[in-house]
mmCIF file of C-alpha atoms and ligand atoms in Angstrom:
data_model
loop_
_atom_site.group_PDB
_atom_site.id
_atom_site.type_symbol
_atom_site.label_atom_id
_atom_site.label_comp_id
_atom_site.label_asym_id
_atom_site.label_seq_id
_atom_site.Cartn_x
_atom_site.Cartn_y
_atom_site.Cartn_z
ATOM 1 C CA MET P 1 53.259 -16.933 38.395
ATOM 2 C CA ALA P 2 55.655 -18.936 37.066
ATOM 3 C CA LYS P 3 56.278 -22.340 37.810
ATOM 4 C CA VAL P 4 59.795 -23.460 38.963
ATOM 5 C CA ILE P 5 60.773 -27.241 39.012
ATOM 6 C CA LEU P 6 63.230 -27.747 41.644
ATOM 7 C CA GLU P 7 65.233 -31.059 41.260
ATOM 8 C CA VAL P 8 67.037 -32.239 44.646
ATOM 9 C CA ARG P 9 70.685 -33.865 43.788
ATOM 10 C CA CYS P 10 71.014 -35.145 46.970
ATOM 11 C CA ASN P 11 74.144 -37.113 46.451
ATOM 12 C CA GLU P 12 76.179 -37.170 44.019
ATOM 13 C CA TYR P 13 79.683 -38.585 45.184
ATOM 14 C CA ALA P 14 79.810 -36.637 48.199
ATOM 15 C CA MET P 15 81.653 -37.964 51.044
ATOM 16 C CA ARG P 16 80.178 -36.875 54.321
ATOM 17 C CA ASP P 17 83.545 -34.843 55.827
ATOM 18 C CA ARG P 18 81.865 -31.534 54.968
ATOM 19 C CA ASN P 19 78.048 -32.772 55.842
ATOM 20 C CA PRO P 20 76.916 -35.530 57.343
ATOM 21 C CA HIS P 21 73.685 -35.665 56.342
ATOM 22 C CA VAL P 22 74.392 -36.668 52.506
ATOM 23 C CA PRO P 23 72.291 -39.861 51.774
ATOM 24 C CA TRP P 24 73.978 -43.007 50.994
ATOM 25 C CA SER P 25 71.209 -46.098 51.835
ATOM 26 C CA ALA P 26 68.069 -46.457 50.082
ATOM 27 C CA GLU P 27 66.429 -45.705 53.326
ATOM 28 C CA GLU P 28 68.056 -42.558 53.954
ATOM 29 C CA ILE P 29 67.275 -41.569 50.128
ATOM 30 C CA GLY P 30 63.792 -42.335 50.779
ATOM 31 C CA THR P 31 63.574 -40.247 54.073
ATOM 32 C CA ASP P 32 65.209 -37.380 52.115
ATOM 33 C CA ALA P 33 62.392 -37.197 49.146
ATOM 34 C CA ALA P 34 59.915 -37.107 51.828
ATOM 35 C CA GLU P 35 61.024 -34.022 54.017
ATOM 36 C CA CYS P 36 62.423 -32.636 50.140
ATOM 37 C CA GLU P 37 58.849 -33.116 48.909
ATOM 38 C CA ASP P 38 57.371 -31.028 51.971
ATOM 39 C CA ALA P 39 59.634 -28.853 50.972
ATOM 40 C CA GLY P 40 59.069 -27.998 47.298
ATOM 41 C CA ALA P 41 61.089 -30.371 45.418
ATOM 42 C CA ALA P 42 59.466 -31.982 42.791
ATOM 43 C CA LEU P 43 62.370 -34.619 41.220
ATOM 44 C CA MET P 44 64.896 -36.818 43.029
ATOM 45 C CA HIS P 45 68.467 -37.351 41.414
ATOM 46 C CA PHE P 46 70.741 -39.853 43.420
ATOM 47 C CA HIS P 47 73.793 -42.021 43.127
ATOM 48 C CA ALA P 48 73.701 -45.528 44.370
ATOM 49 C CA ARG P 49 75.626 -45.522 47.428
ATOM 50 C CA ASN P 50 77.309 -48.604 49.652
ATOM 51 C CA PRO P 51 75.518 -48.011 53.162
ATOM 52 C CA GLU P 52 78.792 -48.498 55.030
ATOM 53 C CA THR P 53 81.801 -46.594 52.861
ATOM 54 C CA GLY P 54 79.775 -44.162 50.598
ATOM 55 C CA ALA P 55 81.622 -45.966 47.563
ATOM 56 C CA PRO P 56 79.815 -45.865 44.330
ATOM 57 C CA SER P 57 77.405 -48.624 43.671
ATOM 58 C CA HIS P 58 76.239 -49.922 40.072
ATOM 59 C CA GLU P 59 73.995 -52.484 41.794
ATOM 60 C CA ALA P 60 70.503 -52.724 39.782
ATOM 61 C CA GLY P 61 69.115 -54.338 43.289
ATOM 62 C CA ASP P 62 70.671 -50.879 45.107
ATOM 63 C CA TYR P 63 69.126 -48.594 42.311
ATOM 64 C CA GLY P 64 65.847 -50.120 42.440
ATOM 65 C CA ALA P 65 65.512 -49.677 46.209
ATOM 66 C CA ALA P 66 66.374 -46.036 46.480
ATOM 67 C CA ILE P 67 63.757 -45.846 44.067
ATOM 68 C CA ARG P 68 60.790 -47.758 45.683
ATOM 69 C CA ALA P 69 62.366 -45.841 48.464
ATOM 70 C CA CYS P 70 61.566 -42.838 47.177
ATOM 71 C CA ARG P 71 57.755 -43.828 45.903
ATOM 72 C CA GLU P 72 56.951 -45.226 49.066
ATOM 73 C CA ARG P 73 57.517 -42.267 50.862
ATOM 74 C CA SER P 74 56.852 -39.057 48.543
ATOM 75 C CA ALA P 75 55.504 -38.793 44.864
ATOM 76 C CA LEU P 76 58.610 -37.261 43.371
ATOM 77 C CA LEU P 77 59.616 -37.637 40.251
ATOM 78 C CA VAL P 78 62.852 -39.933 40.113
ATOM 79 C CA MET P 79 66.191 -39.881 37.783
ATOM 80 C CA PRO P 80 69.249 -42.475 39.103
ATOM 81 C CA THR P 81 72.516 -41.229 37.476
ATOM 82 C CA LEU P 82 74.059 -43.769 34.849
ATOM 83 C CA GLY P 83 77.474 -43.687 36.825
ATOM 84 C CA ALA P 84 79.197 -41.107 35.133
ATOM 85 C CA HIS P 85 83.293 -41.030 35.047
ATOM 86 C CA THR P 86 83.096 -44.459 37.765
ATOM 87 C CA LEU P 87 82.452 -46.998 34.981
ATOM 88 C CA GLN P 88 84.101 -46.544 31.299
ATOM 89 C CA ASP P 89 81.889 -48.378 28.786
ATOM 90 C CA PRO P 90 78.546 -46.938 28.015
ATOM 91 C CA LEU P 91 76.314 -49.500 27.688
ATOM 92 C CA GLU P 92 77.550 -50.933 31.584
ATOM 93 C CA ARG P 93 76.385 -47.271 32.309
ATOM 94 C CA VAL P 94 72.867 -48.490 31.395
ATOM 95 C CA ALA P 95 72.677 -51.807 32.644
ATOM 96 C CA HIS P 96 70.744 -50.838 35.939
ATOM 97 C CA ILE P 97 68.264 -48.610 33.860
ATOM 98 C CA THR P 98 67.507 -51.285 31.431
ATOM 99 C CA ALA P 99 66.897 -54.012 34.685
ATOM 100 C CA LEU P 100 64.795 -50.975 36.719
ATOM 101 C CA GLY P 101 62.250 -50.918 33.769
ATOM 102 C CA ARG P 102 61.498 -53.911 33.948
ATOM 103 C CA ASP P 103 59.294 -53.636 36.502
ATOM 104 C CA PRO P 104 56.856 -49.886 36.720
ATOM 105 C CA ALA P 105 57.606 -50.305 40.509
ATOM 106 C CA SER P 106 61.257 -49.642 39.911
ATOM 107 C CA ARG P 107 61.176 -48.260 36.601
ATOM 108 C CA PRO P 108 62.741 -44.551 36.539
ATOM 109 C CA ASP P 109 61.054 -41.359 35.144
ATOM 110 C CA LEU P 110 64.350 -40.122 33.528
ATOM 111 C CA ALA P 111 67.627 -40.672 32.756
ATOM 112 C CA PRO P 112 70.326 -38.522 32.166
ATOM 113 C CA ILE P 113 73.136 -38.840 29.022
ATOM 114 C CA ASP P 114 76.183 -36.691 29.125
ATOM 115 C CA LEU P 115 76.496 -34.739 25.783
ATOM 116 C CA ALA P 116 80.013 -33.998 25.756
ATOM 117 C CA THR P 117 83.467 -35.496 26.752
ATOM 118 C CA THR P 118 84.860 -33.495 29.473
ATOM 119 C CA ASN P 119 88.170 -33.476 32.048
ATOM 120 C CA LEU P 120 86.516 -33.524 35.263
ATOM 121 C CA ASP P 121 89.594 -32.321 37.328
ATOM 122 C CA PRO P 122 88.376 -29.593 39.417
ATOM 123 C CA TYR P 123 90.692 -26.107 39.649
ATOM 124 C CA ARG P 124 90.638 -24.030 42.234
ATOM 125 C CA SER P 125 92.458 -20.710 41.699
ATOM 126 C CA GLY P 126 95.183 -20.464 44.631
ATOM 127 C CA ARG P 127 95.206 -24.183 44.682
ATOM 128 C CA GLY P 128 95.466 -25.443 41.466
ATOM 129 C CA PHE P 129 94.118 -28.641 40.011
ATOM 130 C CA LEU P 130 92.813 -31.120 42.408
ATOM 131 C CA SER P 131 93.282 -34.075 40.391
ATOM 132 C CA GLU P 132 94.498 -34.212 36.828
ATOM 133 C CA ASP P 133 93.683 -37.742 35.583
ATOM 134 C CA THR P 134 89.610 -37.737 35.574
ATOM 135 C CA ALA P 135 88.731 -37.579 31.520
ATOM 136 C CA TYR P 136 84.802 -38.631 31.281
ATOM 137 C CA VAL P 137 84.492 -40.201 27.748
ATOM 138 C CA ASN P 138 81.375 -40.102 25.548
ATOM 139 C CA THR P 139 81.788 -40.963 22.415
ATOM 140 C CA ILE P 140 78.982 -40.289 19.834
ATOM 141 C CA ALA P 141 78.648 -44.547 19.312
ATOM 142 C CA GLY P 142 78.251 -44.567 23.297
ATOM 143 C CA LEU P 143 75.567 -41.764 23.497
ATOM 144 C CA ARG P 144 73.735 -43.307 20.998
ATOM 145 C CA ALA P 145 73.575 -46.775 22.048
ATOM 146 C CA GLN P 146 72.426 -45.618 25.454
ATOM 147 C CA ILE P 147 69.672 -43.471 24.099
ATOM 148 C CA GLY P 148 68.490 -46.572 22.874
ATOM 149 C CA GLU P 149 68.710 -48.219 26.251
ATOM 150 C CA ILE P 150 66.863 -45.653 27.948
ATOM 151 C CA HIS P 151 64.041 -45.596 25.397
ATOM 152 C CA ARG P 152 63.791 -49.348 25.264
ATOM 153 C CA ALA P 153 63.133 -49.231 28.664
ATOM 154 C CA GLY P 154 60.509 -47.094 28.685
ATOM 155 C CA VAL P 155 62.006 -44.335 30.334
ATOM 156 C CA ALA P 156 62.891 -40.349 28.920
ATOM 157 C CA VAL P 157 66.030 -39.201 28.568
ATOM 158 C CA HIS P 158 67.498 -35.949 30.354
ATOM 159 C CA ALA P 159 69.614 -34.393 28.138
ATOM 160 C CA VAL P 160 72.631 -32.679 30.471
ATOM 161 C CA LEU P 161 74.428 -30.113 28.799
ATOM 162 C CA TRP P 162 77.854 -29.362 29.556
ATOM 163 C CA ASN P 163 78.600 -26.342 26.868
ATOM 164 C CA VAL P 164 77.618 -24.931 23.875
ATOM 165 C CA GLY P 165 79.086 -28.171 22.353
ATOM 166 C CA SER P 166 76.763 -30.316 23.808
ATOM 167 C CA THR P 167 73.647 -28.181 22.533
ATOM 168 C CA ARG P 168 75.066 -28.817 19.172
ATOM 169 C CA VAL P 169 75.160 -32.590 19.529
ATOM 170 C CA LEU P 170 71.900 -32.352 20.678
ATOM 171 C CA GLY P 171 70.318 -30.802 17.872
ATOM 172 C CA ALA P 172 72.024 -33.861 15.717
ATOM 173 C CA PHE P 173 70.619 -35.888 17.725
ATOM 174 C CA GLN P 174 67.254 -34.678 17.584
ATOM 175 C CA GLU P 175 67.835 -34.411 13.177
ATOM 176 C CA LEU P 176 68.770 -37.892 13.374
ATOM 177 C CA GLY P 177 65.578 -38.510 14.856
ATOM 178 C CA GLU P 178 67.368 -40.081 18.105
ATOM 179 C CA LEU P 179 66.112 -37.797 20.469
ATOM 180 C CA PRO P 180 62.800 -36.371 20.601
ATOM 181 C CA HIS P 181 62.488 -32.390 19.591
ATOM 182 C CA ARG P 182 61.032 -32.184 23.033
ATOM 183 C CA LEU P 183 62.518 -33.462 26.037
ATOM 184 C CA PRO P 184 64.214 -32.197 29.499
ATOM 185 C CA VAL P 185 67.374 -30.454 29.532
ATOM 186 C CA GLU P 186 70.091 -29.511 32.250
ATOM 187 C CA VAL P 187 72.487 -26.397 31.951
ATOM 188 C CA VAL P 188 75.479 -27.813 34.128
ATOM 189 C CA LEU P 189 77.460 -24.363 35.183
ATOM 190 C CA SER P 190 80.814 -24.513 37.442
ATOM 191 C CA ASP P 191 83.455 -22.434 38.430
ATOM 192 C CA GLN P 192 85.844 -25.509 38.875
ATOM 193 C CA ILE P 193 85.307 -27.944 36.142
ATOM 194 C CA LEU P 194 86.712 -26.328 33.402
ATOM 195 C CA ALA P 195 84.793 -27.367 30.394
ATOM 196 C CA CYS P 196 81.951 -26.072 31.585
ATOM 197 C CA HIS P 197 80.887 -22.528 31.317
ATOM 198 C CA PRO P 198 81.518 -20.204 34.514
ATOM 199 C CA GLU P 199 78.421 -19.570 37.083
ATOM 200 C CA THR P 200 77.578 -16.525 35.372
ATOM 201 C CA GLU P 201 74.138 -14.808 34.032
ATOM 202 C CA ARG P 202 76.971 -14.814 30.552
ATOM 203 C CA GLY P 203 78.062 -18.518 31.170
ATOM 204 C CA LEU P 204 74.116 -19.390 31.334
ATOM 205 C CA ASP P 205 72.613 -17.045 28.350
ATOM 206 C CA ALA P 206 75.918 -18.518 26.059
ATOM 207 C CA ILE P 207 74.048 -21.916 26.574
ATOM 208 C CA LEU P 208 70.296 -20.986 26.016
ATOM 209 C CA ASP P 209 71.241 -18.932 23.360
ATOM 210 C CA PHE P 210 72.506 -22.319 21.369
ATOM 211 C CA LEU P 211 69.453 -24.407 22.288
ATOM 212 C CA PRO P 212 68.010 -26.321 19.239
ATOM 213 C CA ASP P 213 64.592 -25.117 20.594
ATOM 214 C CA SER P 214 64.125 -21.847 22.578
ATOM 215 C CA GLY P 215 61.095 -23.694 24.059
ATOM 216 C CA LEU P 216 62.955 -26.514 25.733
ATOM 217 C CA PRO P 217 62.394 -27.043 29.493
ATOM 218 C CA TRP P 218 65.594 -26.521 31.273
ATOM 219 C CA LEU P 219 66.796 -26.664 34.311
ATOM 220 C CA ALA P 220 70.286 -25.121 35.693
ATOM 221 C CA LEU P 221 72.917 -26.490 38.222
ATOM 222 C CA CYS P 222 76.030 -25.214 39.509
ATOM 223 C CA ALA P 223 78.450 -28.001 40.056
ATOM 224 C CA GLY P 224 80.748 -27.771 43.185
ATOM 225 C CA SER P 225 79.300 -24.804 44.680
ATOM 226 C CA THR P 226 76.505 -22.717 45.943
ATOM 227 C CA GLY P 227 74.712 -21.786 43.066
ATOM 228 C CA LEU P 228 72.127 -19.896 45.239
ATOM 229 C CA PRO P 229 73.038 -16.256 43.785
ATOM 230 C CA LEU P 230 72.142 -17.414 40.533
ATOM 231 C CA ILE P 231 68.585 -18.253 41.344
ATOM 232 C CA GLU P 232 67.011 -14.964 40.874
ATOM 233 C CA ALA P 233 68.500 -15.289 37.290
ATOM 234 C CA VAL P 234 67.289 -18.461 36.108
ATOM 235 C CA VAL P 235 63.624 -17.965 37.140
ATOM 236 C CA GLU P 236 63.697 -14.573 35.416
ATOM 237 C CA ARG P 237 64.468 -16.729 32.328
ATOM 238 C CA GLY P 238 61.835 -18.986 32.680
ATOM 239 C CA GLY P 239 64.048 -22.085 33.592
ATOM 240 C CA HIS P 240 64.015 -24.623 36.797
ATOM 241 C CA LEU P 241 66.571 -25.303 39.286
ATOM 242 C CA SER P 242 68.562 -28.160 40.559
ATOM 243 C CA PHE P 243 69.998 -27.907 44.127
ATOM 244 C CA GLY P 244 71.619 -30.364 46.696
ATOM 245 C CA LEU P 245 74.406 -31.347 48.986
ATOM 246 C CA GLY P 246 75.453 -33.565 46.328
ATOM 247 C CA ASP P 247 77.097 -30.106 44.658
ATOM 248 C CA TRP P 248 77.443 -28.051 47.739
ATOM 249 C CA PRO P 249 77.452 -29.085 51.813
ATOM 250 C CA TYR P 250 76.220 -25.518 52.318
ATOM 251 C CA PRO P 251 78.132 -24.338 55.018
ATOM 252 C CA GLU P 252 76.323 -20.707 54.768
ATOM 253 C CA LEU P 253 73.152 -22.270 55.849
ATOM 254 C CA GLY P 254 74.715 -24.389 58.750
ATOM 255 C CA THR P 255 74.836 -27.886 58.752
ATOM 256 C CA PRO P 256 71.762 -28.411 56.688
ATOM 257 C CA ARG P 257 69.617 -31.587 55.401
ATOM 258 C CA ASN P 258 68.910 -31.647 51.914
ATOM 259 C CA ALA P 259 65.417 -30.649 52.467
ATOM 260 C CA ASP P 260 66.750 -27.570 53.982
ATOM 261 C CA VAL P 261 68.493 -26.492 51.093
ATOM 262 C CA VAL P 262 65.487 -27.211 49.401
ATOM 263 C CA ALA P 263 63.577 -24.719 51.694
ATOM 264 C CA GLU P 264 65.935 -22.115 51.392
ATOM 265 C CA VAL P 265 65.808 -22.216 47.683
ATOM 266 C CA VAL P 266 62.029 -21.976 47.754
ATOM 267 C CA ARG P 267 62.419 -19.026 50.068
ATOM 268 C CA ARG P 268 64.178 -17.434 47.091
ATOM 269 C CA ILE P 269 61.776 -18.702 44.064
ATOM 270 C CA ARG P 270 59.192 -16.802 45.573
ATOM 271 C CA ALA P 271 61.331 -13.797 46.083
ATOM 272 C CA ALA P 272 61.971 -13.901 42.480
ATOM 273 C CA GLY P 273 58.163 -14.095 41.906
ATOM 274 C CA GLY P 274 57.993 -17.896 41.273
ATOM 275 C CA GLU P 275 56.224 -20.712 42.856
ATOM 276 C CA PRO P 276 57.633 -24.535 43.096
ATOM 277 C CA ALA P 277 56.155 -26.900 40.859
ATOM 278 C CA SER P 278 54.473 -30.354 42.303
ATOM 279 C CA PRO P 279 55.631 -33.552 41.164
ATOM 280 C CA ALA P 280 52.765 -33.464 38.971
ATOM 281 C CA GLU P 281 53.045 -29.956 37.359
ATOM 282 C CA ALA P 282 57.155 -31.107 36.741
ATOM 283 C CA ARG P 283 55.837 -34.047 34.986
ATOM 284 C CA GLU P 284 53.563 -31.695 32.700
ATOM 285 C CA LEU P 285 56.366 -28.987 32.200
ATOM 286 C CA LEU P 286 58.882 -32.028 31.113
ATOM 287 C CA GLY P 287 56.785 -33.465 28.894
ATOM 288 C CA LEU P 288 56.636 -37.017 30.672
ATOM 289 C CA ALA P 289 53.392 -38.988 30.169
HETATM 290 ZN ZN1 ZN L 1 74.567 -37.167 39.360
#
C-alpha cells in the first residue's frame, strides 16, 4: 500500500474572517501540530504571525517559538516559510533560517525555495483580479544565496515548482551541483494564481512530465481552493499531499480545524488505496537524514 505524506499548510497569510481556527501564535501552531499528527499528518508548514493581529512576523524568535511548540507536542517534521513576497531581499528571507539553524532544538527539517518569479495577484472569473501589483521576485542570484544559507544552516531544501519553468531551474541548479539530485519537491497548482498550472490532472501531469528525475518525492498543493477533488489522482501517481487552512477555509467541512481537514484528506487517501505516512516514514521517503 502506497505511503502518502500529508503536509499541513496550517496558516500561510490567511486571516480569520472565513475560518476562526487559523493558527497564528506559537501555542496555536503547536496545538495544531499535535492534533494534526493524531489525525495522520507528517509535516507542518507554517508562517510566523503576530498573535493578535495576524500580521506576518519575520522575527527568528517567533519562528523558533513555533518550532519548539510543534516539537514539544508532536513528532511532525517542520518547515517554516521564508516569507515569500512579504520580504523583498533574498538574504532577509533566510535570516531566520540561519538563526534557527544554530540550535538543533529550533533547526527546521526543511526550508522551501520558490523557483520562479511570478505575479501573485489572484484572478476570479466574474470578479476580475483581486489585486494588481503583487510581484514575487526570485532572481537566480537570490535563489543561489538562499540555497547556500539554507545548506549552511544544516537544513534541507524543499524545491517549490510553480510551473514547467521551475522544473528547468531545478534541473539547472542540480547540474551545477548546487542542489542535490534527490530532494523533496512541491508542485503548486492554482486556479486563481495564473502563473501556476490549473488544478487539473493535465496541469499536474505537465509538471511531472518535466521533473528532472522521475524518482523525486513530490507533494502537490492547490493554492486558494479546496484541492480535495485532486487527491485520488495524486495518490494514483505516487505523489504526496499538502492541505490546510492556509490555502482554503473548507466551508464544505463546516468550520473545521486543521486536524479536521487532515482527517478528511486521510479518509480520501485510504479510499484511493493509500495510507498516511508517519513522520518517521516521511523523513525516509523525503531522503532526510
Ligand atoms: Zn507557506
